[in-house]
Coordinates of C-alpha atoms and ligand atoms in Angstrom, one line a residue:
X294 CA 46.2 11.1 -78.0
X295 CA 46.7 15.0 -76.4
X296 CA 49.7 15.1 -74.7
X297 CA 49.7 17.0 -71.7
X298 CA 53.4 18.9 -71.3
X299 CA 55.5 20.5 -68.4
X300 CA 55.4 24.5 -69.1
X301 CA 59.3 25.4 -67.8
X302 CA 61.8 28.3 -69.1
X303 CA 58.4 29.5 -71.1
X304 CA 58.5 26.1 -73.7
X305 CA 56.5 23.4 -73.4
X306 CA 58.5 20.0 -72.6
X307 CA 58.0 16.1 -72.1
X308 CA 58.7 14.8 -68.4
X309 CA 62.4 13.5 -67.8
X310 CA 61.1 10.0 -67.1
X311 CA 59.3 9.4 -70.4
X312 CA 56.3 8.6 -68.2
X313 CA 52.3 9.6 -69.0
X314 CA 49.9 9.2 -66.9
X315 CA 45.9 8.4 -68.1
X316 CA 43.6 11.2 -67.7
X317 CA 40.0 10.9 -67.6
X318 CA 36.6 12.7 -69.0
X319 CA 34.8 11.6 -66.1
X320 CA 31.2 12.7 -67.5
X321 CA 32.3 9.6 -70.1
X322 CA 34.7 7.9 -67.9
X323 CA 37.3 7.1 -70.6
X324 CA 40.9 8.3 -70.6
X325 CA 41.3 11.4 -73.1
X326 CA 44.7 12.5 -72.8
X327 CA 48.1 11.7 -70.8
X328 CA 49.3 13.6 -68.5
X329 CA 53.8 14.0 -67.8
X330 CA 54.8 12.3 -64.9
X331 CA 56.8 14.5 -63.7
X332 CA 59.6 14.2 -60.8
X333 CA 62.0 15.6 -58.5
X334 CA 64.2 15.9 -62.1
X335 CA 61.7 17.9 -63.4
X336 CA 61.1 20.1 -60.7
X337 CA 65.0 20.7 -60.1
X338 CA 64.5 21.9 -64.2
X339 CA 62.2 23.9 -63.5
X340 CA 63.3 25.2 -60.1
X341 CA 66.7 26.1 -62.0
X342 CA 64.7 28.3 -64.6
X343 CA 62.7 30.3 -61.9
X344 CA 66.1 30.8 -59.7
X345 CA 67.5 32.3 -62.8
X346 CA 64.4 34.5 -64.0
X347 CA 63.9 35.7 -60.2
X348 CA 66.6 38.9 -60.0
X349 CA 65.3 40.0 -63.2
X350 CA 61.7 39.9 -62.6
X351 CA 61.8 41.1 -59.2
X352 CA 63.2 44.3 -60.1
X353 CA 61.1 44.9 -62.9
X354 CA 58.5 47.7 -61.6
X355 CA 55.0 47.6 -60.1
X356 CA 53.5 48.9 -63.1
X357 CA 55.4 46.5 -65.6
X358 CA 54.5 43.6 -63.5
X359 CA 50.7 44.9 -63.7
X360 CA 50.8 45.6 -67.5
X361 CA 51.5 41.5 -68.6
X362 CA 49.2 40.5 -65.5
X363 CA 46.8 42.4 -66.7
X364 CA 47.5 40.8 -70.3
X365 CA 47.1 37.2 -69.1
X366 CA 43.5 38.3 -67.6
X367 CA 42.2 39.6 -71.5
X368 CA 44.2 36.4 -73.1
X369 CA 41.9 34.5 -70.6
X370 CA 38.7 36.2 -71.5
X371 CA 39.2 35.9 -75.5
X372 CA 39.7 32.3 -74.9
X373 CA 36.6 31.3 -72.4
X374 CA 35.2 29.5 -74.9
X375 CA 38.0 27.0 -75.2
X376 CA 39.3 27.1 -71.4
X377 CA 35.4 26.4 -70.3
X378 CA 35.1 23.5 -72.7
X379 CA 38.5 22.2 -71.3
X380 CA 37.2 22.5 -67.8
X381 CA 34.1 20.8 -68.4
X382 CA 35.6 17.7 -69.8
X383 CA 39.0 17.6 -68.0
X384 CA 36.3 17.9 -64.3
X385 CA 32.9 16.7 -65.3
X386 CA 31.2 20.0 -64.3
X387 CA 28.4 21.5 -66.2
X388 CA 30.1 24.0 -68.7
X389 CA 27.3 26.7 -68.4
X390 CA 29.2 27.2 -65.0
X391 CA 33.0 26.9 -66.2
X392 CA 31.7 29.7 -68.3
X393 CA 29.7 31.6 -66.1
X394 CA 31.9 30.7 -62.4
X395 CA 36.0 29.6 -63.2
X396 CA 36.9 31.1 -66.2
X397 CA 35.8 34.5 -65.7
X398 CA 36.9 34.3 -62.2
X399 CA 40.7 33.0 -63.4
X400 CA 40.7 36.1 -65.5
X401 CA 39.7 38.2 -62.7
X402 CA 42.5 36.5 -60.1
X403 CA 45.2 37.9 -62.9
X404 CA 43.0 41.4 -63.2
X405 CA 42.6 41.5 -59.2
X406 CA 46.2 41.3 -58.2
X407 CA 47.3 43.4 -61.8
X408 CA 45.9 46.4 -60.0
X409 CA 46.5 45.6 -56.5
X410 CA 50.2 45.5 -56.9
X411 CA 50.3 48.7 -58.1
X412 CA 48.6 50.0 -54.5
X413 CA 50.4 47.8 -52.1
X414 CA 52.0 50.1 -49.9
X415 CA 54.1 49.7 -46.5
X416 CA 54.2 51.6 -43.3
X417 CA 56.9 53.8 -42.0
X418 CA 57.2 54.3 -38.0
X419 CA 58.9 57.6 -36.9
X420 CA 60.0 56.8 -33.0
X421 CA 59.6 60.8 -32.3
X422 CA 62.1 61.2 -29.0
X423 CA 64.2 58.6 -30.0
X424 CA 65.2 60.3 -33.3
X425 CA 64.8 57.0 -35.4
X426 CA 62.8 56.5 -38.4
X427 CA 61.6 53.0 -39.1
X428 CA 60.2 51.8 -42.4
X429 CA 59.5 48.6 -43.9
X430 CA 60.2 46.8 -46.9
X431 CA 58.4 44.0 -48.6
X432 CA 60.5 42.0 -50.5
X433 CA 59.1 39.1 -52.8
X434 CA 60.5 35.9 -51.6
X435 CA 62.1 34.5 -54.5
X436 CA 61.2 31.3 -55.9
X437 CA 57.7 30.0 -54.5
X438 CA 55.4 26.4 -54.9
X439 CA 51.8 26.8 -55.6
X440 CA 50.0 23.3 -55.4
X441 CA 46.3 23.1 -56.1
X442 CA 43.3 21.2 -56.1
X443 CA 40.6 19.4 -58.9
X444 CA 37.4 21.2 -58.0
X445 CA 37.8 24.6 -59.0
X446 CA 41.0 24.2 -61.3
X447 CA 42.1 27.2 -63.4
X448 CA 40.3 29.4 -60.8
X449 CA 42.4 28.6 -57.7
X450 CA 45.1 27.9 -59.4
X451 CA 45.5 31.1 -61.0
X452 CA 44.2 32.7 -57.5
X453 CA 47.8 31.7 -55.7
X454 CA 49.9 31.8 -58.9
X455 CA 49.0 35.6 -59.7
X456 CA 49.3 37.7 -56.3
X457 CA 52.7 35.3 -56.1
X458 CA 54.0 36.6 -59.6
X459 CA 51.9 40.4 -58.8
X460 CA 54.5 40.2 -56.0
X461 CA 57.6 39.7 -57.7
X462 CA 58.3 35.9 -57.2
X463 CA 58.9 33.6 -59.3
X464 CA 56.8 30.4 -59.6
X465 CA 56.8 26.6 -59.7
X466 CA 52.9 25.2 -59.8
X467 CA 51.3 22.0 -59.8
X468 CA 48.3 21.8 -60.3
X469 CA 45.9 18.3 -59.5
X470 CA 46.8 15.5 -61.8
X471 CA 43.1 14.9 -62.3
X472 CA 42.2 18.1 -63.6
X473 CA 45.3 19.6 -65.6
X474 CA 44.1 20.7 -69.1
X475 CA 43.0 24.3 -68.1
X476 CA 47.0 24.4 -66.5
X477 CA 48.3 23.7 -69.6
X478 CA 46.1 26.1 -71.9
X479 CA 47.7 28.9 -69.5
X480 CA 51.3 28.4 -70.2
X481 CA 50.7 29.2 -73.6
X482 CA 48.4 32.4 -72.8
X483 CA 51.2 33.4 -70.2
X484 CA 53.5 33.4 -73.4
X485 CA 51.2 34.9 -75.4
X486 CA 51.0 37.9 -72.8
X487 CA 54.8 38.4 -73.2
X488 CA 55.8 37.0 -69.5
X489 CA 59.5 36.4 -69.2
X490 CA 61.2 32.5 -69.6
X491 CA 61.0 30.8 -66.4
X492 CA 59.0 33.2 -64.5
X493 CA 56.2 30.9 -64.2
X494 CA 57.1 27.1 -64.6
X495 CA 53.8 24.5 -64.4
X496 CA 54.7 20.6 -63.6
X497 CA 52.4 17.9 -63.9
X498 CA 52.1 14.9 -62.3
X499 CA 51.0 13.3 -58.9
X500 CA 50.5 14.7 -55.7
X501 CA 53.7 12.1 -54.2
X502 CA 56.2 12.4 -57.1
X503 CA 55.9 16.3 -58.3
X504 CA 54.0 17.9 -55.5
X505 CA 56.6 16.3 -52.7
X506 CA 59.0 17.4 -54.8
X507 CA 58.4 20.8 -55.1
X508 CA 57.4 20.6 -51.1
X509 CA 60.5 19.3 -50.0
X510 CA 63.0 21.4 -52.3
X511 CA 65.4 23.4 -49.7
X512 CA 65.5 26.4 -52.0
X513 CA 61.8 26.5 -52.6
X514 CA 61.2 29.1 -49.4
X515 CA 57.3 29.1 -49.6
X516 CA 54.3 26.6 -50.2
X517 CA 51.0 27.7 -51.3
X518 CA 48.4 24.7 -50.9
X519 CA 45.3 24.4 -51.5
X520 CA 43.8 20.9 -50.8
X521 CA 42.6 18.1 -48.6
X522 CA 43.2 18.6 -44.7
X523 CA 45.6 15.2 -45.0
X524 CA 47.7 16.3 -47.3
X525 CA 48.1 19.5 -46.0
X526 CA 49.1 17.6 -42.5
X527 CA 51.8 16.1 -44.5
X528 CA 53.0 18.7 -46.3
X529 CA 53.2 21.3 -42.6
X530 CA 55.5 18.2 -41.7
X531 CA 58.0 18.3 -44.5
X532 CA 58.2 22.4 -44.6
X533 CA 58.2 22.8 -41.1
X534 CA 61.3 21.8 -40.1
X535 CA 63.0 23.9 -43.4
X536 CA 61.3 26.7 -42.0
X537 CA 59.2 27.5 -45.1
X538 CA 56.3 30.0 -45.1
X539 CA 53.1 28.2 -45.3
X540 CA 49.8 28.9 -46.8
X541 CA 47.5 26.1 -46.4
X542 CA 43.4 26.0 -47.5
X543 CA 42.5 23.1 -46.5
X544 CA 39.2 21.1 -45.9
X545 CA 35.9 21.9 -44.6
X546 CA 32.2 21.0 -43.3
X547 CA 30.4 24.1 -43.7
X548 CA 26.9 24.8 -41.7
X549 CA 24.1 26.4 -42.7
X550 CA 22.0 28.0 -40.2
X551 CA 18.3 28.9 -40.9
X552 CA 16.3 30.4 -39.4
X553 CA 12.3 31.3 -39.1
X554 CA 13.0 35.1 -39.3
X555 CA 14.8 34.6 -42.8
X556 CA 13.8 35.5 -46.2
X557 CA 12.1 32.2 -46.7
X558 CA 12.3 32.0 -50.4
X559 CA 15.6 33.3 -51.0
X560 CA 17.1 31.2 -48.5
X561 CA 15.8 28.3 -50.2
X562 CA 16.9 29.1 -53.8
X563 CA 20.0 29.8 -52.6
X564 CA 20.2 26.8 -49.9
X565 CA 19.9 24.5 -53.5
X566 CA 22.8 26.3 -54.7
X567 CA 25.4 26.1 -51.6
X568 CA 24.4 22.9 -51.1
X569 CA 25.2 21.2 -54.8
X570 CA 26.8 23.5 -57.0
X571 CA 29.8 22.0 -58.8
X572 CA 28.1 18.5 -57.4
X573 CA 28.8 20.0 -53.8
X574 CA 32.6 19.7 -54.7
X575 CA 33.6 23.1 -53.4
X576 CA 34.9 23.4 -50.3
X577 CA 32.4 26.4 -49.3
X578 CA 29.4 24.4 -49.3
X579 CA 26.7 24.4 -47.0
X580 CA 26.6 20.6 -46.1
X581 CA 25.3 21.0 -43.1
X582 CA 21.9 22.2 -42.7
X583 CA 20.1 23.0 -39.9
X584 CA 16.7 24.5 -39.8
X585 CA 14.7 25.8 -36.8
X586 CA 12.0 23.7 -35.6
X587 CA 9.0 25.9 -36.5
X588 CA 9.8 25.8 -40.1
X589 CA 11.3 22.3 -40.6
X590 CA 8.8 20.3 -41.6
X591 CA 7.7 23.0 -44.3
X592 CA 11.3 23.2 -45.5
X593 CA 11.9 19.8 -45.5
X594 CA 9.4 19.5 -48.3
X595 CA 9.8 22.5 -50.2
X596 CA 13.9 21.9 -50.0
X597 CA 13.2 18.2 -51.8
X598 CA 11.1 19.6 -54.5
X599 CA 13.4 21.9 -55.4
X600 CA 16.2 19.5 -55.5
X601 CA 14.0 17.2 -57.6
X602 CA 13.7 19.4 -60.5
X603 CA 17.9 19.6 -60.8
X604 CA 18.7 17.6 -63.8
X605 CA 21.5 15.3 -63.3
X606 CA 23.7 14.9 -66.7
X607 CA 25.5 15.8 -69.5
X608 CA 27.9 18.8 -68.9
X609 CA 27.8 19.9 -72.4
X610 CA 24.0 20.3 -72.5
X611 CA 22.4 23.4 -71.7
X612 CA 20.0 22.1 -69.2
X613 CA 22.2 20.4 -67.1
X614 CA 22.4 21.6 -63.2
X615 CA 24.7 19.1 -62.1
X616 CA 27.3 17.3 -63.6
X617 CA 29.6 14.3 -63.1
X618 CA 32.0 14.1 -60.1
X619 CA 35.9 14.3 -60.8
X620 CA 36.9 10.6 -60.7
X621 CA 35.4 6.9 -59.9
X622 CA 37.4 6.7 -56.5
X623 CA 36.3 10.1 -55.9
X624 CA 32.3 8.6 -56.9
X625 CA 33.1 5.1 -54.5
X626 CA 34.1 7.9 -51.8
X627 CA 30.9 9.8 -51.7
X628 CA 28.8 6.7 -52.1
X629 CA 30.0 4.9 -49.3
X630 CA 29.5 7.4 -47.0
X631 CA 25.6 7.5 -48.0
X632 CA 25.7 3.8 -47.0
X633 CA 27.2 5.0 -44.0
X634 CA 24.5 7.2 -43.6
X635 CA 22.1 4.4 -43.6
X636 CA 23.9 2.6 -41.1
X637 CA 24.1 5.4 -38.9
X638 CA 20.0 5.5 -38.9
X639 CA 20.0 8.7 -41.2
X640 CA 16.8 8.7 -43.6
X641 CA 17.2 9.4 -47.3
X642 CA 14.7 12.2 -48.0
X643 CA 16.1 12.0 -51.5
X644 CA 18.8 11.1 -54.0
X645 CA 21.5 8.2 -53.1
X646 CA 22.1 7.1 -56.0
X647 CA 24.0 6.4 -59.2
X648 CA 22.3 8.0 -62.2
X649 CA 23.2 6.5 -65.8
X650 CA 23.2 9.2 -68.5
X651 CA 22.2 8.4 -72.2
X652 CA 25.2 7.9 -74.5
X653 CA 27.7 8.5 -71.3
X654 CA 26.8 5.6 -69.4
X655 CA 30.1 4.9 -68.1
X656 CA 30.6 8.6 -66.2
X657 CA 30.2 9.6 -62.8
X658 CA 26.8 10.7 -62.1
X659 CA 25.2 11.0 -58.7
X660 CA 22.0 12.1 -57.9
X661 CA 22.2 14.8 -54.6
X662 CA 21.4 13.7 -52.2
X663 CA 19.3 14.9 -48.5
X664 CA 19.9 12.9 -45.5
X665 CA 18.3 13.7 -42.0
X666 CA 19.6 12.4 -39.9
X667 CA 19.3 11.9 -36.4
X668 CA 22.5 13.0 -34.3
X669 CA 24.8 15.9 -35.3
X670 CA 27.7 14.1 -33.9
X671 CA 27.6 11.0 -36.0
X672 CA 30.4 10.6 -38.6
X673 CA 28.4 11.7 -41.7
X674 CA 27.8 15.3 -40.1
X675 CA 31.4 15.3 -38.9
X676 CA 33.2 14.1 -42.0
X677 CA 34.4 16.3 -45.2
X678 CA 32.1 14.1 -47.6
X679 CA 32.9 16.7 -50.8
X680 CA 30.4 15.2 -53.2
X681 CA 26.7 16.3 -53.8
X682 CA 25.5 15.4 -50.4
X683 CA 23.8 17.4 -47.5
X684 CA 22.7 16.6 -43.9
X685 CA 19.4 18.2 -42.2
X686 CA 18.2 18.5 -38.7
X687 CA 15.9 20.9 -36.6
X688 CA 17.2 22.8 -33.9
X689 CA 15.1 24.9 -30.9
X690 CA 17.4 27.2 -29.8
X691 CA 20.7 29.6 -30.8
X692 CA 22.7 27.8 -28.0
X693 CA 21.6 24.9 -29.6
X694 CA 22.2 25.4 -33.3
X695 CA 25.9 27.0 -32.7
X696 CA 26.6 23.9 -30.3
X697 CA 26.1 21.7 -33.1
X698 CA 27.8 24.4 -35.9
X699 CA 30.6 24.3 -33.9
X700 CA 31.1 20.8 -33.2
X701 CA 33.2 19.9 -36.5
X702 CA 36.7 19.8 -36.9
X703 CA 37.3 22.3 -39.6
X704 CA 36.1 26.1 -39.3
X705 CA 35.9 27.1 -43.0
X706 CA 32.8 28.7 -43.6
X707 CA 29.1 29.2 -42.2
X708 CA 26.1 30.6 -43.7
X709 CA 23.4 32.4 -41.6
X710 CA 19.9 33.4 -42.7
X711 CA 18.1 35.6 -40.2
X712 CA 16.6 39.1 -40.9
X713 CA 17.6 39.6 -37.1
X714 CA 20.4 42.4 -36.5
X715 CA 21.2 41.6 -33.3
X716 CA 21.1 37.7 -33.8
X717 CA 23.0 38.0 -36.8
X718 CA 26.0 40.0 -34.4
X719 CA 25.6 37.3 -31.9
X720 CA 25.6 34.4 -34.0
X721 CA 28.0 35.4 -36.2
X722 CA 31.1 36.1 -33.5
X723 CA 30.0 32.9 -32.0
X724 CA 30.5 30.8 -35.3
X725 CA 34.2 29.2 -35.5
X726 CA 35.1 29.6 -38.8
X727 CA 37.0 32.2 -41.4
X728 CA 33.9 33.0 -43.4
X729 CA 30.1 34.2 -42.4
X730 CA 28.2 34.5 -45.0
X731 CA 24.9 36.2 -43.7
X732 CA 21.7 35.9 -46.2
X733 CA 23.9 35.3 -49.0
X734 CA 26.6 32.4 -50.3
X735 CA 29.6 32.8 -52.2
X736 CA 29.7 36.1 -52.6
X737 CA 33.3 37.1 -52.9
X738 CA 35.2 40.3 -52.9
X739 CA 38.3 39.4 -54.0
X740 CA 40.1 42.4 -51.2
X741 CA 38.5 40.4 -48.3
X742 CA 40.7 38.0 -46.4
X743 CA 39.9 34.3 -47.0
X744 CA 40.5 31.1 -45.3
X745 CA 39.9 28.8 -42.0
X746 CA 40.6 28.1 -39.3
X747 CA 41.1 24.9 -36.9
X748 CA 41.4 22.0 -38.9
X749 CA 40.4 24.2 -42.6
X750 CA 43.8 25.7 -42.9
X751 CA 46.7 28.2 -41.7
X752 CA 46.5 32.2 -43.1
X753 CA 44.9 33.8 -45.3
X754 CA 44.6 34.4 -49.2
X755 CA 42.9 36.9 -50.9
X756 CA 43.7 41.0 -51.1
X757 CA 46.8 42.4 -49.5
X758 CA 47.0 39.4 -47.5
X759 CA 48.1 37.6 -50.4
X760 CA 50.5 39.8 -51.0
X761 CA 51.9 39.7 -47.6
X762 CA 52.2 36.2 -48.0
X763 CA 54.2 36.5 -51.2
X764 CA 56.6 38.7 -49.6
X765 CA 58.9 39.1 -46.4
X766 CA 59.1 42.4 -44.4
X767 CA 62.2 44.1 -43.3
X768 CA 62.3 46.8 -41.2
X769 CA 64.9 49.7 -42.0
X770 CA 65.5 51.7 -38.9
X771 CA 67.4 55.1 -39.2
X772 CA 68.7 57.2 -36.3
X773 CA 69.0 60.4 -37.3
X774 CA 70.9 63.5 -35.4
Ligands
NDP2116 P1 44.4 16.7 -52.3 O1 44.9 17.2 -51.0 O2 44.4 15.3 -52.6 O3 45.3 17.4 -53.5 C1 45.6 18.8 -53.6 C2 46.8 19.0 -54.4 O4 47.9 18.5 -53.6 C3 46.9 18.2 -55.7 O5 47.6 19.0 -56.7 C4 47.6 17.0 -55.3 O6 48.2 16.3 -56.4 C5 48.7 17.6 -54.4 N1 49.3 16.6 -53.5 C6 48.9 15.5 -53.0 N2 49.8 14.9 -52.2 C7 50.8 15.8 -52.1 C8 52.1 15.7 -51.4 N3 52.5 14.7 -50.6 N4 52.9 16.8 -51.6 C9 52.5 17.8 -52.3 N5 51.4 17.9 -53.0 C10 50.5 16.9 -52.9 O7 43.0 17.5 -52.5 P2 42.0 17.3 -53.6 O8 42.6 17.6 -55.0 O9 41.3 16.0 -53.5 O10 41.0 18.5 -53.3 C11 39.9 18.4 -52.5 C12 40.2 19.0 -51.2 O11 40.6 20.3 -51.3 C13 39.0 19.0 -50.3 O12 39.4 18.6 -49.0 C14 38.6 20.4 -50.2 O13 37.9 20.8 -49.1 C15 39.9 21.1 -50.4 N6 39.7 22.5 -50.8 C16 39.9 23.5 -50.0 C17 39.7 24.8 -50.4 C18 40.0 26.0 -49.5 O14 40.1 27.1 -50.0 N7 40.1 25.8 -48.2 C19 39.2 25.1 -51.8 C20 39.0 23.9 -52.6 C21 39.3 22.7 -52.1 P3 47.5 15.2 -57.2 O15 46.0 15.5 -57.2 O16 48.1 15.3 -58.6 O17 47.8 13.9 -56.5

């Protein structure tokens, strides 16, 4: 069976313990490969190689750094084929997306930050009267974690390992135990691209064992996480007190506000979309919809026929809208929460259940699912659910709607459709939450900052802000005569 290896000092290498872990095709639901169990030994191995790669890399120039970047993003395209069939059967999504959504986006995280580097600039402050000259330096940090989740795995892992390495830094990842095959394939393209021994080091294993470990290494000075708001909870707690610099995406319950004014049809094709792409596994999703009164009942109906025609199956065939989800607990997770629905007198308008798929009968199929349900603040409208699931309820006024909006604990992002200028100021200022997409969804420009607030996370990713992260500013002040 494929063996799934820790990438340090640029070879590929079993874990210390001798340990493998099962991992699973969840659109069959068998175990496929193994997966190194990696630990604190490991890390320390690969920590060592990135401490010793760092003085050389950092001072390599801008342009340099750019060139193999740069390389790793066409290494990436030439081999979609293979990394979208990985991602497909390592996560259960559909392949037409891997193909069409996170390889080409991987690629375009090494591209992106390949050419940002090179126009990363810093400011100088001349203190005219006091005859000093201030400037500032951005220095990478040294040796940095980046941790990241199952849903979307070669494209956010690659979104926090490239401005980190664009930056100067040297690198040790982890990316989820559930989804590591596309991790892997890159080690072998970063070699391929000429990047130096050690200057990107990639250990698998679980979240406790390799992920703590990398979290709680003293000489490990920043974290990169991208992940559930728990975990991130935990890991604020072990850096804090070592005073590391913290990046953390975290968690989110995303509304959708529509209303009348909109452009009705658009809204709704694109409502389908933000509501159950990747099996509503991304943390952008619009889970929560609301719809103004007038045009509920009328959207209510065209909103379940639409989501009727999505065919639930196989990721490998062409037809196939939505997938399976990443694991069985993951499947017992979302499920019990549509019982919960049920108990908390929501209504079913459709899906809730467990499809079985010819020939892959034991993977994790859901079909999505609509609830309406009756009170915004019951736990299923409140509650990260992350699986193919939506709420709906009618609102009567602006007050209204951005009182419920609001009332979560996570402020990721929001989606407003309106064709009204002034309500789309208004609404939007008033929405807590990093991202406002207005009569559009997931429509990224990779220079725009990106990430929550409240309970979704601390700082931003994304452009220059990334590469502020991955670096510390010094001021230089010079008195001059
Ligand atoms: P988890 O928080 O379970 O895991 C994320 C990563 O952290 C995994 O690599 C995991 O390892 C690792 N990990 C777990 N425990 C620890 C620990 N104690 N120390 C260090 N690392 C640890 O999240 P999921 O993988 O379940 O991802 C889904 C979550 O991610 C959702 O809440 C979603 O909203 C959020 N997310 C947020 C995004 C954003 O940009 N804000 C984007 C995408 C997802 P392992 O899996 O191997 O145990």
């Amino acid at each position: 069976m494929k063996k799934i290896l820790n990438y340090i000092n640029g070879e590929y290498c079993e874990p210390f313990s001798g340990d493998w872990l099962d991992n699973y095709n969840p659109s069959k639901g068998e175990v496929y490969s193994k997966i190194a169990f990696s630990s604190s030994v490991d890390v320390e191995k690969a920590y060592k190689a990135a401490k010793e790669a760092f003085p050389s890399w950092s001072n390599t120039t801008a342009e340099e750094r750019s060139n193999t970047l740069l390389k790793i993003a066409s290494l990436i395209e030439e081999n979609l084929e293979e990394l979208a069939i990985a991602e497909a059967l390592d996560n259960g999504k559909p392949l037409s997306l891997a193909k069409a959504v996170d390889i080409p986006r991987a690629s375009s995280n090494f591209r992106f930050f390949g050419h940002a580097i090179t126009q990363f600039a810093s400011e100088a402050h001349e203190s005219v009267g006091l005859n000093t000259m201030n400037f500032t330096i951005r220095q990478p940090i040294g040796v940095v974690g980046c941790i990241s989740p199952w849903n979307l795995p070669l494209y956010l892992f690659t979104w926090k390992i490239a401005p980190a390495l664009a930056a100067g830094n040297t690198v040790v990842a982890k990316p989820s135990e559930i989804t590591p095959m596309t991790a892997y394939l890159l080690g072998d393209i970063c070699t391929k691209a000429g990047l130096p021994k050690g200057v990107l080091n990639i250990v698998h294993g679980t979240g406790p064992s390799a992920g703590q470990a990398i979290v709680s290494h003293p000489d490990i000075k920043a974290i990169s996480f991208t992940g559930g708001t728990k975990t991130g909870e935990h890991i604020a707690r072990t850096a804090a007190p070592m005073f590391k610099k913290l990046s953390l995406e975290l968690g989110g319950k995303n509304p959708n506000l529509i209303f009348a004014d909109c452009n009705y049809d658009k809204m709704l094709s694109v409502t389908v979309r933000s509501s159950f792409a990747n099996q509503g596994q991304i943390c952008l999703c619009g889970s929560r919809i609301f719809v103004e009164k007038s045009i509920y009942e009328k959207f209510k109906t065209d909103f379940v026929a639409k989501v009727k025609e999505l065919k639930v199956g196989n990721p490998f065939e062409a037809d196939t809208n939505i997938g399976a989800l990443v694991s069985k607990p993951h499947l017992e997770k979302v499920k019990s929460y549509i019982d919960l629905a049920k108990e908390e007198g929501g209504k079913i308008l459709f899906g809730g259940n467990q499809v079985t798929v010819e020939g892959s009968e034991n993977g994790y199929y859901l079909e999505p699912t609509i609830i309406e349900i009756l009170d915004y603040q019951c736990r299923v409208n409140q509650e990260e659910i992350f699986g193919p699931v939506v709420t709906i309820m009618p609102f009567e006024t602006e007050e209204e709607v951005l009182k419920m909006a609001n009332s979560v604990k996570y402020g990721l992002s929001a989606t407003l459709w309106t064709s009204n200028l002034d309500r789309t100021m208004r609404v939007s200022k008033q929405l807590e939450s990093g991202i406002v997409w207005v009569n559009t969804w997931l429509n990224r420009d990779l220079r725009t900052p990106f990430g929550g607030i409240k309970s979704s996370g601390v700082g931003r990713e994304g452009g220059f802000e990334a590469l502020k992260f991955f670096t510390e500013a010094k001021n230089v002040c010079i008195k001059y005569d």
